């Protein structure tokens, strides 16, 4: 009797005798080379280390050079409210998401998901599923341009017609969402522009885009409205980007548009995973529980996100101050020397 026939006979006998067979399979999507969780889901999430507060390299006394950030802390916090095993590893952002396409790391199943990605409209939804957000929609986009003698070469009244705009490859806001944004000075959508790739290649996509802007190969740069602020280097910052390049904020380049929120469906999420993975079904109930805890509040305060987190009973009853990059350009009282140019006077 062949093995297959023997198994069929065995199963038939079991069914005939009223036997019940329970399949104790893995509790989470499988990853090659990783032992799956037997009694509880074992989730592995990834981050890079070049996005201060969100994802960075922890140094003593916070961490002995391990991955760190608000994503890491919330991910590990889920173990306190759910029967989960959480692991956070370092991985380049480009292995999570590339140039309008899923990154090879997620495509090949090296990890379950990547952390602290904005749930944007457009291409990401064709490849990815997202967990619930862990922060409000606090990541407005903006447009950077060169300054000449303190004056922007393109001002906020320009709708970009006929101009070249460089994208930060692999990062939100994604290139396809600029067409959804409203110019806060003209109240019209940007149109007639051409999105271009960086002409500079380094290990950091934000450096590449800014260098492309500053060398004149692009007229504007589509980027988070707080990215220039986040990339200002100071004592205690472990930077793997070009501090000198970004130090020109307010002298060699500045924002002419801020507070552009139309690119995102939701705020910063805990996980972005391959579409159909089912990871969000595992994580979402735990995220819902964790954002109600004092631990969530403490993590938000630790990383300076208390104004961007979802308030629970542990938050003080105070009104959060709107940050400058969250304000629409037509409401700014800053100058280009501050890095945020107001709308030009009529």
Rosetta silent file (secondary structure, phi, psi, omega in degrees, C-alpha in Angstrom):
SEQUENCE: XXXXXXXXXXXXXXXXXXXXXXXXXXXXXXXXXXXXXXXXXXXXXXXXXXXXXXXXXXXXXXXXXXXXXXXXXXXXXXXXXXXXXXXXXXXXXXXXXXXXXXXXXXXXXXXXXXXXXXXXXXXXXXXXXXXXXXXXXXXXXXXXXXXXXXXXXXXXXXXXXXXXXXXXXXXXXXXXXXXXXXXXXXXXXXXXXXXXXXXXXXXXXXXXXXXXXXXXXXXXXXXXXXXXXXXXXXXXXXXXXXXXXXXXXXXXXXXXXXXXXXXXXXXXXXXXXXXXXXXXXXXXXXXXXXXXXXXXXXXXXXXXXXXXXXXXXXXXXXXXXXXXXXXXXXXXXXXXXXXXXXXXXX
SCORE:     score description
SCORE:     0.000 S_00000001
   1 L     0.000  133.088  179.314    0.000    0.000    0.000 S_00000001
   2 L   -70.471  162.290  179.962    1.368    3.423   -0.919 S_00000001
   3 H   -60.031  -43.171 -178.145    1.946    6.088    1.743 S_00000001
   4 H   -63.521  -44.069  179.115   -0.862    8.261    0.365 S_00000001
   5 H   -63.498  -39.559  179.450   -3.323    5.364    0.375 S_00000001
   6 H   -61.609  -41.845  179.832   -2.275    4.446    3.910 S_00000001
   7 H   -65.413  -40.151  178.899   -2.911    7.987    5.098 S_00000001
   8 H   -63.775  -39.985  177.685   -6.325    8.047    3.459 S_00000001
   9 H   -64.435  -43.892  179.903   -7.225    4.774    5.131 S_00000001
  10 H   -60.112  -46.553 -179.940   -5.972    6.062    8.478 S_00000001
  11 H   -63.957  -38.036  179.021   -7.978    9.301    8.140 S_00000001
  12 H   -64.150  -41.503  177.790  -11.047    7.312    7.070 S_00000001
  13 H   -63.654  -40.519 -179.997  -10.795    5.075   10.123 S_00000001
  14 H   -63.897  -43.044 -179.942  -10.422    8.085   12.365 S_00000001
  15 H   -65.792  -37.877 -179.340  -13.465    9.774   10.895 S_00000001
  16 H   -64.867  -32.817 -178.603  -15.437    6.550   11.146 S_00000001
  17 L   -88.794    4.838  177.888  -14.594    6.280   14.837 S_00000001
  18 L    80.291   19.332 -179.005  -15.599    9.879   15.487 S_00000001
  19 L   -70.693  150.756  178.390  -12.025   11.069   15.991 S_00000001
  20 L  -118.684  127.700 -179.380  -11.351   14.820   15.950 S_00000001
  21 L  -110.258  126.268  179.870   -8.133   16.172   14.478 S_00000001
  22 L  -107.705  127.449  179.352   -6.951   19.640   15.506 S_00000001
  23 L   -95.931  109.346  178.474   -4.458   21.455   13.288 S_00000001
  24 L   -95.933   80.115 -177.842   -2.136   23.595   15.405 S_00000001
  25 L   -85.358 -176.917  179.329   -0.567   25.651   12.657 S_00000001
  26 L   -64.193  153.034 -176.286    1.535   28.838   12.862 S_00000001
  27 L   -95.390   -2.277 -176.638   -0.018   31.880   14.494 S_00000001
  28 L  -149.365  166.988  176.396    1.436   34.428   12.067 S_00000001
  29 L   -56.658  141.564 -175.932    2.597   34.641    8.424 S_00000001
  30 L   -77.390  143.129  174.743    5.597   32.393    7.850 S_00000001
  31 L  -122.247  126.198 -179.935    9.116   33.778    7.375 S_00000001
  32 L   -56.185  133.464  176.392   11.787   31.501    5.840 S_00000001
  33 L    82.528    0.417 -179.101   14.389   30.458    8.384 S_00000001
  34 L  -115.503  129.166  176.622   12.362   31.670   11.384 S_00000001
  35 L   -67.077  123.503 -178.719   10.686   29.311   13.839 S_00000001
  36 L   -72.205  162.052  176.999    6.983   30.255   13.872 S_00000001
  37 L   -70.053  133.282 -179.018    5.069   30.935   17.040 S_00000001
  38 L   -93.265  -41.627 -177.542    3.571   27.784   18.519 S_00000001
  39 L  -109.601  -15.365  179.268    1.408   29.200   21.302 S_00000001
  40 L  -155.782  156.360  179.655    1.260   32.875   20.289 S_00000001
  41 E   -61.515  136.938  175.424    2.089   35.014   17.256 S_00000001
  42 E  -114.070  104.477 -170.485    5.777   35.875   16.889 S_00000001
  43 E  -105.201  131.539  177.355    5.941   39.116   14.925 S_00000001
  44 E  -116.587  118.286  179.653    9.121   40.604   13.437 S_00000001
  45 E  -115.019  153.128 -175.107    8.995   44.243   12.370 S_00000001
  46 E  -123.307  154.918  174.958   11.747   46.300   10.733 S_00000001
  47 E  -152.184  160.525  170.366   12.934   49.892   10.736 S_00000001
  48 L   -94.937 -172.509 -174.952   15.896   51.929    9.560 S_00000001
  49 L  -129.203   30.520 -176.157   17.874   54.261   11.856 S_00000001
  50 E  -124.772   31.398 -179.603   17.832   57.611   10.044 S_00000001
  51 E  -136.245   87.403 -173.609   14.563   59.215   11.119 S_00000001
  52 L   -49.713  138.810 -178.117   14.915   60.943   14.504 S_00000001
  53 L    78.466  -39.725  178.941   12.174   60.246   17.032 S_00000001
  54 L   -81.713  -52.387 -173.482   10.484   57.746   14.717 S_00000001
  55 E  -154.526  112.646 -176.096   13.336   55.325   14.008 S_00000001
  56 E  -151.387  177.060  177.364   16.949   55.824   15.051 S_00000001
  57 E   -88.644  118.761  179.896   19.989   54.181   16.634 S_00000001
  58 L   -77.937  135.816  179.128   19.646   54.117   20.395 S_00000001
  59 L  -119.526  157.360  178.373   22.726   55.057   22.393 S_00000001
  60 L   -57.468  141.336    8.487   23.439   54.673   26.112 S_00000001
  61 L   -90.394   -3.540 -179.207   21.711   55.224   28.461 S_00000001
  62 L   -65.188  -42.938 -173.260   18.554   54.717   26.351 S_00000001
  63 L  -158.391  149.074  177.167   19.874   51.686   24.513 S_00000001
  64 L   -87.100   63.234  176.815   23.123   49.808   23.940 S_00000001
  65 L    60.654   41.573  173.146   23.184   50.706   20.243 S_00000001
  66 L  -102.824  167.961  174.551   19.967   48.891   19.425 S_00000001
  67 E   -62.324  146.325 -175.671   17.184   50.126   17.155 S_00000001
  68 E  -148.282  173.000  178.377   15.054   52.743   18.879 S_00000001
  69 L   131.126  174.389 -177.932   12.222   55.196   18.334 S_00000001
  70 H   -66.114  -34.697  177.595    8.519   55.577   18.956 S_00000001
  71 H   -62.005  -47.527  178.588    7.724   52.702   16.588 S_00000001
  72 H   -57.376  -47.685 -174.420   10.035   50.341   18.457 S_00000001
  73 H   -66.677  -39.067  179.010    8.655   51.302   21.865 S_00000001
  74 H   -70.654  -40.343  177.870    5.013   50.911   20.853 S_00000001
  75 H   -57.608  -47.578 -179.879    5.719   47.612   19.100 S_00000001
  76 H   -68.245  -29.480  179.138    7.334   46.190   22.230 S_00000001
  77 H   -66.655  -23.496  179.884    4.512   47.658   24.328 S_00000001
  78 H   -61.544  -24.887  178.280    1.973   45.467   22.542 S_00000001
  79 H   -64.259  -21.088 -178.423    3.324   42.515   24.536 S_00000001
  80 H   -82.549  -14.332 -177.850    1.795   44.092   27.669 S_00000001
  81 L  -119.585  -10.932 -179.128   -1.753   44.024   26.304 S_00000001
  82 L  -139.123  158.260  177.619   -1.738   40.975   24.018 S_00000001
  83 L   -83.829   75.977 -177.243   -0.297   37.476   23.976 S_00000001
  84 E  -129.245  156.733  167.354    2.334   38.355   21.372 S_00000001
  85 E  -115.855  117.490 -175.529    6.076   38.039   20.945 S_00000001
  86 E  -110.966  136.225  174.791    7.462   41.180   19.279 S_00000001
  87 E  -132.575  136.472  177.095   10.912   41.633   17.714 S_00000001
  88 E  -118.805  129.124 -178.159   12.223   44.777   16.005 S_00000001
  89 E  -124.312  163.773  176.745   15.196   44.578   13.625 S_00000001
  90 E   -88.616  135.479  175.630   17.142   47.024   11.491 S_00000001
  91 L  -155.221  142.113  179.706   16.516   47.058    7.750 S_00000001
  92 L   -61.797  140.900  178.925   17.018   49.691    5.074 S_00000001
  93 H   -56.341  -33.838 -177.231   13.873   51.603    4.127 S_00000001
  94 H   -64.415  -20.502  176.800   14.541   50.697    0.490 S_00000001
  95 H   -84.262   -8.662  175.481   13.923   47.026    1.351 S_00000001
  96 L   -94.171  -50.353 -177.650   10.474   48.026    2.627 S_00000001
  97 E  -146.465  133.420 -178.389    9.340   50.364   -0.133 S_00000001
  98 L  -110.355 -142.719 -177.884   11.109   51.464   -3.301 S_00000001
  99 L   -82.946   83.389 -179.076   10.330   53.678   -6.252 S_00000001
 100 L    63.169   30.494 -179.808    6.535   53.213   -6.310 S_00000001
 101 L  -153.333  153.492  179.343    6.941   49.467   -5.740 S_00000001
 102 E   -59.266  140.464  177.683    7.217   47.051   -2.834 S_00000001
 103 L   -74.128  155.455 -175.451   10.749   46.654   -1.467 S_00000001
 104 H   -64.198  -30.823  179.789   12.590   43.366   -1.874 S_00000001
 105 H   -62.868  -45.064  177.608   12.710   42.754    1.875 S_00000001
 106 H   -75.910  -37.885  179.744    8.942   42.682    2.205 S_00000001
 107 H   -60.234  -38.598 -176.932    8.408   41.059   -1.175 S_00000001
 108 L   -92.402    2.217  174.510   10.674   38.158   -0.214 S_00000001
 109 L    72.351   36.370  178.446    9.277   37.856    3.291 S_00000001
 110 L   -72.403  -31.114  176.048   12.402   38.739    5.294 S_00000001
 111 L  -138.606  170.266  178.400   10.226   40.335    7.986 S_00000001
 112 L   -76.762  -37.460 -177.463    6.505   40.545    8.640 S_00000001
 113 E  -165.280  169.121  176.940    6.271   44.300    8.210 S_00000001
 114 E  -115.182  145.488 -170.084    8.023   47.677    8.322 S_00000001
 115 L   -99.348  161.371  171.687    7.267   50.327   10.906 S_00000001
 116 L    58.489   39.564  173.673    6.364   54.036   10.995 S_00000001
 117 L   -96.909  140.442  173.947    5.121   54.353    7.409 S_00000001
 118 E   -76.138  136.100  176.626    2.443   56.873    6.507 S_00000001
 119 E   -82.930   94.023 -176.834   -0.641   55.308    4.939 S_00000001
 120 E   -91.509  163.843  166.978   -0.710   57.337    1.747 S_00000001
 121 L   -72.112  171.042  170.970   -3.040   57.336   -1.197 S_00000001
 122 L    89.321 -143.417 -165.379   -1.766   55.951   -4.473 S_00000001
 123 L   -58.834  -36.504 -175.184    0.734   53.217   -5.263 S_00000001
 124 H   -56.647  -33.393 -177.060    1.324   51.857   -1.768 S_00000001
 125 H   -72.952  -15.028  177.094   -2.207   50.517   -1.578 S_00000001
 126 H   -80.423  -17.749 -177.318   -1.670   48.346   -4.634 S_00000001
 127 H  -117.155  -24.956 -164.178    1.074   46.406   -2.869 S_00000001
 128 E  -123.669  158.266  164.516    0.588   46.868    0.852 S_00000001
 129 E  -119.290  150.153 -175.170   -1.751   46.578    3.790 S_00000001
 130 E  -120.574  145.808  172.060   -1.433   48.895    6.767 S_00000001
 131 L   -77.201  178.057  171.207   -2.130   48.505   10.449 S_00000001
 132 L   -59.731  152.424  175.421   -4.060   51.060   12.439 S_00000001
 133 E   -71.412  151.495  173.183   -2.160   54.330   12.916 S_00000001
 134 L  -104.492   -9.683  175.594   -0.237   54.915   16.135 S_00000001
 135 L  -134.802  157.180  174.971   -0.184   58.685   15.573 S_00000001
 136 L   -63.783  174.740  176.222   -2.667   61.158   14.164 S_00000001
 137 L   -72.019   79.533 -173.022   -2.261   62.424   10.622 S_00000001
 138 L  -109.140   14.902 -175.307    0.690   64.540   11.750 S_00000001
 139 L  -117.290   68.192  176.884    2.907   64.273    8.678 S_00000001
 140 L   -65.567  154.180  177.422    1.990   67.108    6.312 S_00000001
 141 E   -93.283  169.997  177.446    3.976   67.442    3.128 S_00000001
 142 E  -156.055  174.951  177.219    5.798   70.480    1.846 S_00000001
 143 E  -124.172  123.655  175.016    7.840   71.828   -1.028 S_00000001
 144 E   -97.382  143.874  173.932   11.459   72.886   -0.656 S_00000001
 145 E  -138.462  167.505  176.970   13.167   75.259   -3.097 S_00000001
 146 E   -74.486  151.544  171.739   16.530   76.968   -3.390 S_00000001
 147 E  -109.877  138.775  172.715   17.131   80.413   -1.912 S_00000001
 148 E  -123.493  115.545 -175.626   19.131   83.083   -3.684 S_00000001
 149 L    53.934   38.168  176.740   20.125   85.994   -1.455 S_00000001
 150 L    82.315    1.441 -176.605   17.422   84.889    0.953 S_00000001
 151 E  -114.163  133.945  179.395   14.699   84.875   -1.716 S_00000001
 152 E   -68.185  137.867  179.068   13.091   81.664   -3.056 S_00000001
 153 L   -68.503  -22.768  172.822   13.747   81.041   -6.744 S_00000001
 154 L  -131.570  130.222 -179.522   10.106   79.899   -6.901 S_00000001
 155 L   -99.260  177.541 -173.345    7.561   81.379   -4.521 S_00000001
 156 L   -66.879  -13.369  178.998    4.410   79.946   -3.021 S_00000001
 157 L   -82.950   -3.807 -177.876    2.162   81.385   -5.728 S_00000001
 158 L   -85.285  127.644  179.758    3.706   79.073   -8.326 S_00000001
 159 L   -91.871   11.688  171.863    1.580   76.043   -9.247 S_00000001
 160 L    75.140    9.242 -179.492    4.687   74.269  -10.685 S_00000001
 161 L   -59.747  124.065  178.439    3.525   74.288  -14.300 S_00000001
 162 L    81.239    4.239 -176.210    6.456   73.347  -16.523 S_00000001
 163 L  -104.669  164.399  178.985    8.795   72.727  -13.577 S_00000001
 164 E  -104.798  132.142 -179.222   10.708   69.673  -12.334 S_00000001
 165 E  -121.901  125.531  179.862   10.026   68.285   -8.878 S_00000001
 166 E   -92.246  138.783  179.772   12.351   65.738   -7.271 S_00000001
 167 E  -101.687  148.625  170.851   10.897   63.009   -5.061 S_00000001
 168 L   -84.243  101.732 -171.243   12.510   61.394   -2.028 S_00000001
 169 L   -61.902  129.099  176.986   12.488   57.847   -3.390 S_00000001
 170 L    90.088   -8.799 -177.598   10.917   55.324   -1.043 S_00000001
 171 L  -111.635  153.273  166.035    9.534   57.897    1.380 S_00000001
 172 L   -80.044  153.545   -5.619    6.152   59.503    1.830 S_00000001
 173 L   -69.337  135.406 -177.180    4.779   61.707    0.494 S_00000001
 174 L   -73.363  156.550 -172.894    5.000   59.501   -2.577 S_00000001
 175 H   -56.215  -35.090 -174.819    5.524   61.049   -6.001 S_00000001
 176 H   -75.376   -6.047 -176.618    2.001   60.243   -7.194 S_00000001
 177 H   -96.921   -7.958  177.409    0.350   62.256   -4.403 S_00000001
 178 H   -60.885  -34.500  179.744    1.641   65.728   -5.325 S_00000001
 179 H   -65.769  -15.964  179.275   -1.193   65.949   -7.869 S_00000001
 180 H   -90.162  -12.041 -173.147   -3.659   65.594   -4.963 S_00000001
 181 L   -84.968  149.462  177.981   -2.248   68.511   -2.971 S_00000001
 182 E  -103.046  130.177  171.933   -3.658   72.040   -2.916 S_00000001
 183 L   -64.130  119.600 -174.071   -1.407   75.062   -3.192 S_00000001
 184 L   -75.984   -9.899  176.305   -2.174   76.935    0.033 S_00000001
 185 L   -93.203  -40.510 -177.563   -1.465   80.302   -1.564 S_00000001
 186 L   -97.800  -15.060 -176.519   -3.524   79.961   -4.765 S_00000001
 187 L    64.036   24.681  176.154   -6.079   77.386   -3.466 S_00000001
 188 L  -119.722  158.853  176.596   -5.560   75.423   -6.679 S_00000001
 189 E   -75.141  151.300  173.698   -3.999   72.011   -7.257 S_00000001
 190 L   -71.245  141.226 -175.272   -0.457   71.742   -8.536 S_00000001
 191 L  -155.366  156.816  173.896   -0.421   70.811  -12.198 S_00000001
 192 L    76.972    9.200 -179.943    1.790   70.594  -15.286 S_00000001
 193 L   -90.954  167.231  174.759    4.913   69.571  -13.359 S_00000001
 194 E  -121.813  123.992  175.356    7.278   66.662  -14.053 S_00000001
 195 E   -79.967  132.043 -178.260    8.410   64.377  -11.264 S_00000001
 196 E  -124.148  156.696  177.149   12.108   63.527  -11.619 S_00000001
 197 L   -86.345  154.284  176.321   14.464   61.073   -9.963 S_00000001
 198 L   -59.151  144.103  175.734   17.486   62.252   -7.973 S_00000001
 199 L   -98.070    1.610  177.309   20.640   62.780  -10.003 S_00000001
 200 L  -116.869  138.400 -179.158   22.763   62.137   -6.906 S_00000001
 201 L  -126.316  115.773  174.703   23.134   58.669   -5.396 S_00000001
 202 L  -132.102 -163.400  178.480   24.273   58.093   -1.826 S_00000001
 203 L   -87.972    1.835 -176.411   23.118   55.829    0.981 S_00000001
 204 L  -130.749  119.258 -174.778   20.412   58.312    2.033 S_00000001
 205 H   -65.917  -33.220  178.604   17.392   59.117   -0.149 S_00000001
 206 H   -69.286  -39.808  173.574   16.753   62.477    1.524 S_00000001
 207 H   -58.552  -44.185 -177.405   20.352   63.566    0.887 S_00000001
 208 H   -59.391  -45.801 -177.239   19.980   62.521   -2.756 S_00000001
 209 H   -68.021  -43.363 -178.519   16.852   64.588   -3.303 S_00000001
 210 H   -66.791  -41.365  177.703   18.156   67.702   -1.547 S_00000001
 211 H   -61.995  -37.652  177.231   21.479   67.585   -3.389 S_00000001
 212 H   -63.501  -40.444  176.728   19.558   67.268   -6.672 S_00000001
 213 H   -64.175  -48.652 -173.758   17.545   70.358   -5.763 S_00000001
 214 H   -69.636  -26.729  178.170   20.577   72.389   -4.716 S_00000001
 215 L   -86.278    2.313  174.128   22.607   71.538   -7.825 S_00000001
 216 L    88.961    5.921  178.796   19.777   72.811  -10.025 S_00000001
 217 L   -80.971   -5.270  173.964   18.623   69.498  -11.490 S_00000001
 218 L  -144.241  152.867 -179.738   15.187   70.082   -9.952 S_00000001
 219 L   -91.187  -25.541 -179.481   13.156   73.206   -9.257 S_00000001
 220 E  -151.093  163.187 -178.657   11.419   71.929   -6.116 S_00000001
 221 E  -128.295  125.141 -179.109   11.543   68.969   -3.726 S_00000001
 222 E   -91.097  116.563 -167.969    8.423   67.083   -2.549 S_00000001
 223 E  -159.543  164.465  172.758    9.073   66.048    1.050 S_00000001
 224 E   -56.222  142.391 -177.818    7.672   65.954    4.576 S_00000001
 225 L   -73.108  -12.763  177.010    7.149   69.475    5.869 S_00000001
 226 L  -109.382    5.916 -173.652    9.127   68.716    9.030 S_00000001
 227 H   -66.973  -39.735  179.739   11.965   66.771    7.424 S_00000001
 228 H   -63.228  -36.271  176.821   14.387   69.690    7.245 S_00000001
 229 H   -68.135  -44.287 -178.851   13.817   70.325   10.946 S_00000001
 230 H   -64.499  -26.484 -177.403   14.269   66.633   11.816 S_00000001
 231 L   -95.027   13.664  171.612   17.560   66.515    9.880 S_00000001
 232 L   -80.264  122.768 -175.030   19.166   69.365   11.808 S_00000001
 233 L   -87.001  139.157  178.286   22.082   67.789   13.646 S_00000001
 234 L  -144.063  173.971 -179.342   22.798   68.616   17.263 S_00000001
 235 L   -59.626  133.577 -179.988   24.720   67.140   20.144 S_00000001
 236 L    93.866   -9.359  178.941   23.538   63.648   20.964 S_00000001
 237 L   -88.441  126.380  174.505   22.147   62.959   17.466 S_00000001
 238 L   -94.048   99.293 -171.340   23.568   59.895   15.725 S_00000001
 239 L  -101.339  134.502  168.757   23.254   60.995   12.099 S_00000001
 240 L  -116.641   28.941  172.590   23.798   58.904    8.991 S_00000001
 241 L  -122.450  173.750 -174.415   22.803   61.798    6.736 S_00000001
 242 L   -83.719   99.461 -177.341   24.810   64.845    5.583 S_00000001
 243 H   -62.599  -39.307 -178.827   24.594   67.341    8.440 S_00000001
 244 H   -64.823  -39.267  179.676   26.395   70.080    6.483 S_00000001
 245 H   -61.225  -46.586 -176.319   23.983   69.746    3.557 S_00000001
 246 H   -78.980  -13.825  177.333   20.916   70.118    5.777 S_00000001
 247 L   -68.195  -12.079  177.543   22.471   72.933    7.805 S_00000001
 248 L   -77.857    4.569  179.172   21.605   75.221    4.889 S_00000001
 249 E   -59.689  118.228 -179.026   17.958   75.260    6.005 S_00000001
 250 L    94.999   -8.617  176.878   16.911   78.911    5.925 S_00000001
 251 L  -121.938  -47.446  178.655   19.989   80.062    4.009 S_00000001
 252 L  -104.668  -17.089  177.422   20.371   77.895    0.891 S_00000001
 253 E  -155.013  157.983 -179.721   16.895   76.335    0.845 S_00000001
 254 E  -160.505  166.767  176.450   13.484   76.738    2.484 S_00000001
 255 E   -83.196  138.363  169.978    9.867   75.610    2.262 S_00000001
 256 E  -109.991   -6.981  175.172    7.441   77.532    0.048 S_00000001
 257 E  -141.550  133.649  176.104    4.552   75.195    0.918 S_00000001
 258 E  -138.110  170.782  175.004    3.713   73.627    4.279 S_00000001
 259 E    66.043   30.292 -179.753    0.681   72.021    5.893 S_00000001
 260 E   -92.329  106.537 -173.309   -0.206   69.891    2.845 S_00000001
 261 L  -103.888   -2.917 -171.155   -2.293   67.015    4.205 S_00000001
 262 L   -71.952   -4.868 -174.649   -4.043   65.634    1.111 S_00000001
 263 L   -86.502  -13.777 -170.300   -1.526   62.841    0.441 S_00000001
 264 E  -113.567  142.077  173.448   -2.390   60.604    3.415 S_00000001
 265 E   -87.064  -28.828  179.499   -5.284   58.289    4.218 S_00000001
 266 E  -156.351  171.271 -177.788   -4.136   57.940    7.834 S_00000001
 267 E   -77.966 -160.450 -179.412   -1.256   58.939   10.055 S_00000001
 268 E   -62.063  127.579 -177.137    1.904   57.069   10.972 S_00000001
 269 E  -102.230  161.289  175.519    1.184   53.339   11.200 S_00000001
 270 L   -77.213  -38.133 -177.187    2.878   50.638   13.235 S_00000001
 271 L  -140.655  142.930  168.208    3.191   48.232   10.326 S_00000001
 272 E  -122.153  122.971 -174.675    3.156   48.165    6.550 S_00000001
 273 E  -134.112  168.780  179.970    3.115   44.611    5.202 S_00000001
 274 E   -59.542  135.853 -178.217    2.612   42.694    1.977 S_00000001
 275 L   -59.647  130.871 -177.862   -0.990   42.889    0.825 S_00000001
 276 L    91.472   -0.680 -178.065   -2.885   39.799    1.923 S_00000001
 277 L   -67.751  -30.380 -176.620   -0.454   38.993    4.731 S_00000001
 278 L    80.501    5.856 -178.529   -3.135   39.349    7.403 S_00000001
 279 H   -62.030  -38.813 -178.946   -0.668   41.055    9.738 S_00000001
 280 H   -62.316  -31.347  178.720   -3.013   43.964   10.397 S_00000001
 281 H   -66.166  -29.950  177.346   -5.654   41.529   11.655 S_00000001
 282 H   -77.698  -44.166 -172.013   -3.186   40.363   14.326 S_00000001
 283 H   -82.297  -34.412 -172.113   -1.887   43.795   15.317 S_00000001
 284 H   -56.834  -47.086  178.631   -4.967   46.027   15.123 S_00000001
 285 H   -60.537  -33.205 -179.858   -6.781   44.712   18.237 S_00000001
 286 H   -74.257  -38.475  175.753   -3.557   45.068   20.217 S_00000001
 287 H   -62.503  -43.808  179.182   -2.930   48.608   18.952 S_00000001
 288 H   -57.234  -39.122  179.236   -6.495   49.533   19.924 S_00000001
 289 H   -72.084  -43.308 -172.199   -5.813   48.287   23.460 S_00000001
 290 H   -68.737  -34.968 -177.670   -2.355   49.816   23.826 S_00000001
 291 L   -70.364   -3.834  175.696   -3.294   53.376   22.847 S_00000001
 292 L   -94.881   -3.141 -171.551   -5.597   53.458   25.877 S_00000001
 293 L   -95.118  163.646  173.847   -2.774   52.798   28.341 S_00000001
 294 H   -69.293  -31.581  177.328   -0.494   55.015   30.403 S_00000001
 295 H   -58.670  -40.052  177.465    2.471   53.296   28.758 S_00000001
 296 H   -61.634  -46.948  178.121    1.333   54.730   25.426 S_00000001
 297 H   -58.508  -45.468 -178.573    1.139   58.199   26.947 S_00000001
 298 H   -62.595  -39.208  177.702    4.602   57.832   28.496 S_00000001
 299 H   -65.215  -41.704  178.771    6.094   56.748   25.150 S_00000001
 300 H   -60.714  -42.671  179.374    4.488   59.717   23.405 S_00000001
 301 H   -67.518  -43.664 -179.401    5.974   62.111   25.973 S_00000001
 302 H   -53.995  -42.232 -175.205    9.394   60.425   25.827 S_00000001
 303 L   -97.181    3.921  177.858    9.663   61.009   22.078 S_00000001
 304 L    76.037   26.825 -178.851    7.980   64.423   22.022 S_00000001
 305 L  -109.582   15.065 -175.342    4.858   63.239   20.234 S_00000001
 306 L   -59.547  -25.737  176.853    2.308   63.985   22.954 S_00000001
 307 L   -81.596  -12.802 -178.470    0.698   66.553   20.630 S_00000001
 308 L  -109.929   -8.718 -179.667    0.439   64.023   17.781 S_00000001
 309 L   -81.065  164.264  175.807   -0.676   60.958   19.742 S_00000001
 310 L   -79.032  119.383 -176.164   -4.256   59.847   20.244 S_00000001
 311 L   -66.403  137.206  169.999   -5.347   61.291   23.582 S_00000001
 312 L  -125.296 -171.037 -174.382   -6.510   58.904   26.279 S_00000001
 313 L   -65.076  -14.091 -178.282   -7.452   59.475   29.916 S_00000001
 314 L   -88.766  -10.424  178.358   -3.799   59.830   30.888 S_00000001
 315 L   -80.890  140.566  175.934   -3.197   62.903   28.717 S_00000001
 316 L   -66.621  151.770 -177.678   -3.588   66.305   30.394 S_00000001
 317 L   -82.422   66.012  178.058   -6.569   68.362   29.286 S_00000001
 318 L  -124.185  150.452 -179.235   -4.533   70.921   27.365 S_00000001
 319 L   -84.194  123.674 -179.408   -4.830   72.087   23.798 S_00000001
 320 L   -67.701  141.636  178.368   -1.836   71.075   21.677 S_00000001
 321 L   -80.029  132.699  177.880   -0.015   73.903   19.943 S_00000001
 322 L   -71.014  127.199 -178.054   -0.058   73.758   16.152 S_00000001
 323 L   -79.658  154.924 -171.121    3.497   73.349   14.899 S_00000001
 324 H   -59.848  -39.915 -177.726    4.817   75.643   12.204 S_00000001
 325 H   -73.764  -12.855  176.720    5.115   72.929    9.529 S_00000001
 326 H   -85.329  -16.240 -177.401    1.511   71.892   10.163 S_00000001
 327 L   -78.874  138.508  171.907    0.200   75.368    9.326 S_00000001
 328 L   -59.773  148.010 -174.927   -0.933   76.130    5.785 S_00000001
 329 H   -56.402  -35.163 -177.915    1.481   78.495    4.061 S_00000001
 330 H   -73.023   -3.147  176.669   -1.089   81.304    3.944 S_00000001
 331 H  -109.676    2.682 -177.818   -1.194   81.274    7.758 S_00000001
 332 L   -73.550  144.295  173.145    2.552   81.466    8.357 S_00000001
 333 L  -116.948   10.320  179.431    4.113   84.410   10.179 S_00000001
 334 L   -86.866  178.927  176.798    7.658   83.140    9.666 S_00000001
 335 L  -123.204  170.911  177.738   10.201   84.200    7.046 S_00000001
 336 H   -62.218  -29.212  178.013   12.374   82.312    4.598 S_00000001
 337 H   -65.153  -23.857  175.190   15.272   82.829    7.006 S_00000001
 338 H   -81.945  -12.517 -178.470   13.342   80.638    9.453 S_00000001
 339 L   101.958   -6.181 -177.179   13.080   77.993    6.736 S_00000001
 340 E  -130.753  100.661 -178.166    9.351   78.542    6.125 S_00000001
 341 L   -78.022  136.804  174.918    8.471   81.168    3.523 S_00000001
 342 L   -79.077  171.719  174.072    4.998   82.753    3.711 S_00000001
 343 L   -61.379  143.906  178.371    2.820   83.293    0.689 S_00000001
 344 L   -66.530  145.733  177.939    4.041   86.208   -1.427 S_00000001
 345 L   -69.390  146.752 -177.653    2.173   89.455   -0.957 S_00000001
 346 L   -73.284    0.000    0.000   -0.217   90.327   -3.749 S_00000001
